[in-house]
Coordinates of C-alpha atoms in Angstrom, one line a residue:
Chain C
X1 CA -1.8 60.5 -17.1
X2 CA 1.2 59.0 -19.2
X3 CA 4.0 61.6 -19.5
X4 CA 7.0 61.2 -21.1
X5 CA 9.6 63.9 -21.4
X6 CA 12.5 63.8 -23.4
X7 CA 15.8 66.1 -22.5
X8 CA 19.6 66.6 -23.3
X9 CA 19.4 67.5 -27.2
X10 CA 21.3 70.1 -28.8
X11 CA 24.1 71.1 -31.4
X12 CA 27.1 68.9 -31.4
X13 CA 30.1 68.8 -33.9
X14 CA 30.6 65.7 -36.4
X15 CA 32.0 62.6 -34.5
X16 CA 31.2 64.2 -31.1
X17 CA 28.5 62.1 -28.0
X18 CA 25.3 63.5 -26.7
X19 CA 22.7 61.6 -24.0
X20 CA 19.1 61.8 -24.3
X21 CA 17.1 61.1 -21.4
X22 CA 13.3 60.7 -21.0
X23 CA 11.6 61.0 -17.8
X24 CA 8.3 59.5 -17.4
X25 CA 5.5 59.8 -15.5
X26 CA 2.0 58.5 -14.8
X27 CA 2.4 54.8 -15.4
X28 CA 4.5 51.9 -13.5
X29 CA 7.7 52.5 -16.1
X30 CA 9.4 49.3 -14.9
X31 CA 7.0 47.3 -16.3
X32 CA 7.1 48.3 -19.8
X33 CA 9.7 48.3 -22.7
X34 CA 10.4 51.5 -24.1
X35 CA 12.3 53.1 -27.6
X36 CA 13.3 55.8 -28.9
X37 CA 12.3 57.0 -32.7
X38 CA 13.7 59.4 -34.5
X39 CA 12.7 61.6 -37.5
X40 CA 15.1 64.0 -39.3
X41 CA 13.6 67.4 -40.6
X42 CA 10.9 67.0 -43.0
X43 CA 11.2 62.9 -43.0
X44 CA 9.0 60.2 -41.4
X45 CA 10.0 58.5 -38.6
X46 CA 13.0 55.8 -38.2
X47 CA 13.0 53.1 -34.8
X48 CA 16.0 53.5 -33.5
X49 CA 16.3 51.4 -30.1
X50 CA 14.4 49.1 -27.8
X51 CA 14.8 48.2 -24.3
X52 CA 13.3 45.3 -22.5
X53 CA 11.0 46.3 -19.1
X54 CA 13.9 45.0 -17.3
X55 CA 16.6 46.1 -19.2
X56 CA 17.6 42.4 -20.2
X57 CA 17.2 42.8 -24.2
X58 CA 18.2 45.1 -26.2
X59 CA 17.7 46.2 -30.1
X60 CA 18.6 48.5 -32.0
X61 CA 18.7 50.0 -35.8
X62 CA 21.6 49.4 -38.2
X63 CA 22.0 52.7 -38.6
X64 CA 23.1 53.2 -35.1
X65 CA 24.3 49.7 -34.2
X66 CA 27.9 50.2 -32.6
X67 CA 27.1 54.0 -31.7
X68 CA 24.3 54.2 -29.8
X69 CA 23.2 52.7 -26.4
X70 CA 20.2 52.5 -25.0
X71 CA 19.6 52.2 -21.2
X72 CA 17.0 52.8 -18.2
X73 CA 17.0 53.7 -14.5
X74 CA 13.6 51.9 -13.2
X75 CA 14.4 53.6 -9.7
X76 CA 14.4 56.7 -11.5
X77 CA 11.7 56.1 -14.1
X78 CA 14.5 57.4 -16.7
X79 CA 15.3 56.1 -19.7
X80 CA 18.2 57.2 -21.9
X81 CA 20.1 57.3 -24.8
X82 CA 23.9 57.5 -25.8
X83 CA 24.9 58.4 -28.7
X84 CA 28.8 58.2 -30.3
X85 CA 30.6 59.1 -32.9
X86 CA 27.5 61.3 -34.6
X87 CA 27.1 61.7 -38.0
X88 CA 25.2 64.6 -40.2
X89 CA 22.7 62.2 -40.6
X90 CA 21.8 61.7 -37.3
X91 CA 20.2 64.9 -36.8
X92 CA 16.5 64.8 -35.9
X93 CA 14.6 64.8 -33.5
X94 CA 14.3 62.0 -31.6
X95 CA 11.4 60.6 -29.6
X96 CA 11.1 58.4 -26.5
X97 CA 7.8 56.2 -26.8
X98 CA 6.2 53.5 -24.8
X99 CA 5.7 50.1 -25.9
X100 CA 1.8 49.2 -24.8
X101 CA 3.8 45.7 -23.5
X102 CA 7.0 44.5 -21.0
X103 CA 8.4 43.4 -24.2
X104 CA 9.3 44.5 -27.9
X105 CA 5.5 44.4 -29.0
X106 CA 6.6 47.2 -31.3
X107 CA 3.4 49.4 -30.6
X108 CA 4.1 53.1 -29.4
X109 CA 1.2 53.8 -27.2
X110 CA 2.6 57.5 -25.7
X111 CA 5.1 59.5 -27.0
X112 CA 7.6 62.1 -25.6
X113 CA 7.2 65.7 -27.3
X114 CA 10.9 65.0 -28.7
X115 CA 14.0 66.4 -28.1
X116 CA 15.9 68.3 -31.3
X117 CA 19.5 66.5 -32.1
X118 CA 21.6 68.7 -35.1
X119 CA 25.3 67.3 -35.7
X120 CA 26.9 70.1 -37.6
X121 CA 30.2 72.0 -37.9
Chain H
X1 CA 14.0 44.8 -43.4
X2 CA 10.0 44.6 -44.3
X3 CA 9.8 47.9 -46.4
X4 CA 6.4 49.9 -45.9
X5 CA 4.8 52.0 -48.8
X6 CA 1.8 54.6 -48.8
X7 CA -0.6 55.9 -51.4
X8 CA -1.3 58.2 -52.2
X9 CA 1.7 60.3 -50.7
X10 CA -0.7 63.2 -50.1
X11 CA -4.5 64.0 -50.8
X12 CA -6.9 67.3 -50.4
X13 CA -10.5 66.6 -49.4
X14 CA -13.2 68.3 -47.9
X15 CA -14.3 68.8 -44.5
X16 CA -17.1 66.4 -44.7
X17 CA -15.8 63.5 -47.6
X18 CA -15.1 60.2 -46.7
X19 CA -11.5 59.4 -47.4
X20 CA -9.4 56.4 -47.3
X21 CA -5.5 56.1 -48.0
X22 CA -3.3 52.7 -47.9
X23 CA -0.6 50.6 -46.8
X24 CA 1.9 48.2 -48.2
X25 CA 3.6 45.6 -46.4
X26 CA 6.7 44.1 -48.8
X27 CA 6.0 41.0 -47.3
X28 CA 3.0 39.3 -45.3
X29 CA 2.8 40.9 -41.8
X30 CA -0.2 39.3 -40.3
X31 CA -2.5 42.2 -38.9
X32 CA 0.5 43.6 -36.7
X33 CA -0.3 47.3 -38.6
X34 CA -0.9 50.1 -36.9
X35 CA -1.5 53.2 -37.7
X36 CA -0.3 57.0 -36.2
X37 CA -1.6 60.5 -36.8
X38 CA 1.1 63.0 -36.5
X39 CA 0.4 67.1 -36.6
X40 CA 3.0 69.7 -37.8
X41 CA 5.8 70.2 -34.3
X42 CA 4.1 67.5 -32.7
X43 CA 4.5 63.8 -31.7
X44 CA 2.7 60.9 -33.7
X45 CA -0.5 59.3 -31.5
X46 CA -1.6 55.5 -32.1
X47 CA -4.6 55.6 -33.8
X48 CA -5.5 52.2 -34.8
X49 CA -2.9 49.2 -33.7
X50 CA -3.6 45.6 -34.9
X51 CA -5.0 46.6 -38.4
X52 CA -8.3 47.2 -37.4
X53 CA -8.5 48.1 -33.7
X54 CA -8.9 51.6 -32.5
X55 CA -6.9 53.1 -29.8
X56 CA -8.5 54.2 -26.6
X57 CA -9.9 57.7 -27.1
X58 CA -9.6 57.8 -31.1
X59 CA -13.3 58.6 -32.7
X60 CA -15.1 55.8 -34.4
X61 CA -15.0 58.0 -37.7
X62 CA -11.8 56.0 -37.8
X63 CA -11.5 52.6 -39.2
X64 CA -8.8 50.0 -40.4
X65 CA -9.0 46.8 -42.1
X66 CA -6.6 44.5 -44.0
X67 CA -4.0 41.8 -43.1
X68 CA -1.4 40.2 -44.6
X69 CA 0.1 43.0 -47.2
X70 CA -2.8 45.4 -47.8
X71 CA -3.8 47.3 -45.4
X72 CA -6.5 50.5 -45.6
X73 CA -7.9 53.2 -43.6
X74 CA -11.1 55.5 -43.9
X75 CA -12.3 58.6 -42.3
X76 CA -16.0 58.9 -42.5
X77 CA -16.5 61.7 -42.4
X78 CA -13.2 64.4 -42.4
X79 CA -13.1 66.8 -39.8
X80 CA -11.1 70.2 -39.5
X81 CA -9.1 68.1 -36.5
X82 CA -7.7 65.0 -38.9
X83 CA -5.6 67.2 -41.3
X84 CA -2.2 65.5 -40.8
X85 CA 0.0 63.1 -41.9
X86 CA -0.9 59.6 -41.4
X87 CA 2.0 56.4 -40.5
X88 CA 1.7 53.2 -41.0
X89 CA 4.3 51.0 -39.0
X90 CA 4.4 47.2 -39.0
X91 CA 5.0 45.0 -35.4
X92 CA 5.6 41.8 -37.0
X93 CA 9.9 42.0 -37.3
X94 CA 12.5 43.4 -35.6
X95 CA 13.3 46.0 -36.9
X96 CA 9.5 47.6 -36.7
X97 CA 9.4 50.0 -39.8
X98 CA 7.2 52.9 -41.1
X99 CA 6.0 53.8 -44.2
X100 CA 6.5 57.2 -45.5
X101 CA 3.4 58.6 -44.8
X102 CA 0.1 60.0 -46.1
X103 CA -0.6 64.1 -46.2
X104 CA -3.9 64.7 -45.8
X105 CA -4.8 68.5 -46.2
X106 CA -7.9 71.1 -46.6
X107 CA -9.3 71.3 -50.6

């Protein structure tokens, strides 16, 4: 079965760089875009990045456009994401999810349990 | 952006009662709707991509129907296992938005 786990979250001062990773499981990952989602506590959910099955395209949010990069390993079945210069606002937690397609069809088939982010002082 | 709103924001039924909440597109987004279930501490789960097709594994209590900007979706009959708050998330744009959600709780 489809497993993806997320890792690498945590507490992390104002302006200060964290990377997420999500291991998955249980499904030929190099086939498949992925994302990450985020939703800060007691909000709904925000998209935050795409990556292309191959790596070759990449989107991301506004919000995090110029901070955050997202990236995969395929001969690890890894995907990550680095985030910069972090604000207040960024904490959440955030979510790896699978696209149900190689490219951005934009529907999250599996999810990650999530991985908690706080940016504090 | 194509901004996504819900209504209502939360409602209280009955195990049992039919219930139906809705979706919003700001602008025509085809039928690429689809809907997610999310429980308290836990991820969201694809219930119905495409507007009107259910996801592998979902129960056919669940339907959705719409295209365009209006979108709905019914529970025919509420069990104690669909309290949660429902998504709605369009695939039509870059960047892929979600509304704000619909609470659905025990009466």
């Amino acid at each position: 079965q489809v497993q993806l786990v997320e890792s690498g979250g945590g507490v992390v001062q104002p302006g200060g760089s964290l990377r997420l990773s999500c291991a998955a499981s249980g499904f030929t990952f190099s086939t498949y875009g992925m994302h990450w989602v985020r939703q800060a506590p007691g909000k709904g959910l925000e998209w935050v990045s795409f990556i292309h099955y191959d790596g070759s395209v990449k989107y991301c949010a506004d919000s995090v456009k110029g901070r955050f990069t997202i990236s995969r390993d395929n001969s690890k079945n890894t995907l990550y994401l680095q985030m910069n210069s972090l604000r207040a606002e960024d904490t959440a937690v955030y979510y790896c999810a699978k696209d149900y397609g190689s490219g951005n069809y934009y529907r999250f088939d599996y999810w990650g349990q999530g991985t908690l982010v706080t940016v504090s002082s | 952006d194509i901004q996504m709103t819900q209504s209502p924001s939360s409602l209280s039924a009955f195990v049992g009662d039919r219930v139906t909440f809705t979706c919003r597109a700001s602008q025509s987004v085809s039928s690429s709707l689809n809907w997610y279930q999310q429980k308290p501490g836990k991820a969201p789960k694809l219930l119905i991509y495409a507007a009107s097709s259910l996801q592998s594994g979902v129960p056919s209590r669940f339907s959705g129907s719409g295209s365009g900007t209006d979108f709905t979706v019914t529970i025919s009959s509420l069990q104690p296992e669909d309290f949660a708050t429902y998504y709605c998330q369009q695939s039509y744009s870059t960047p892929p938005t979600f509304g704000p959600g619909t609470k659905v709780d025990i009466k």
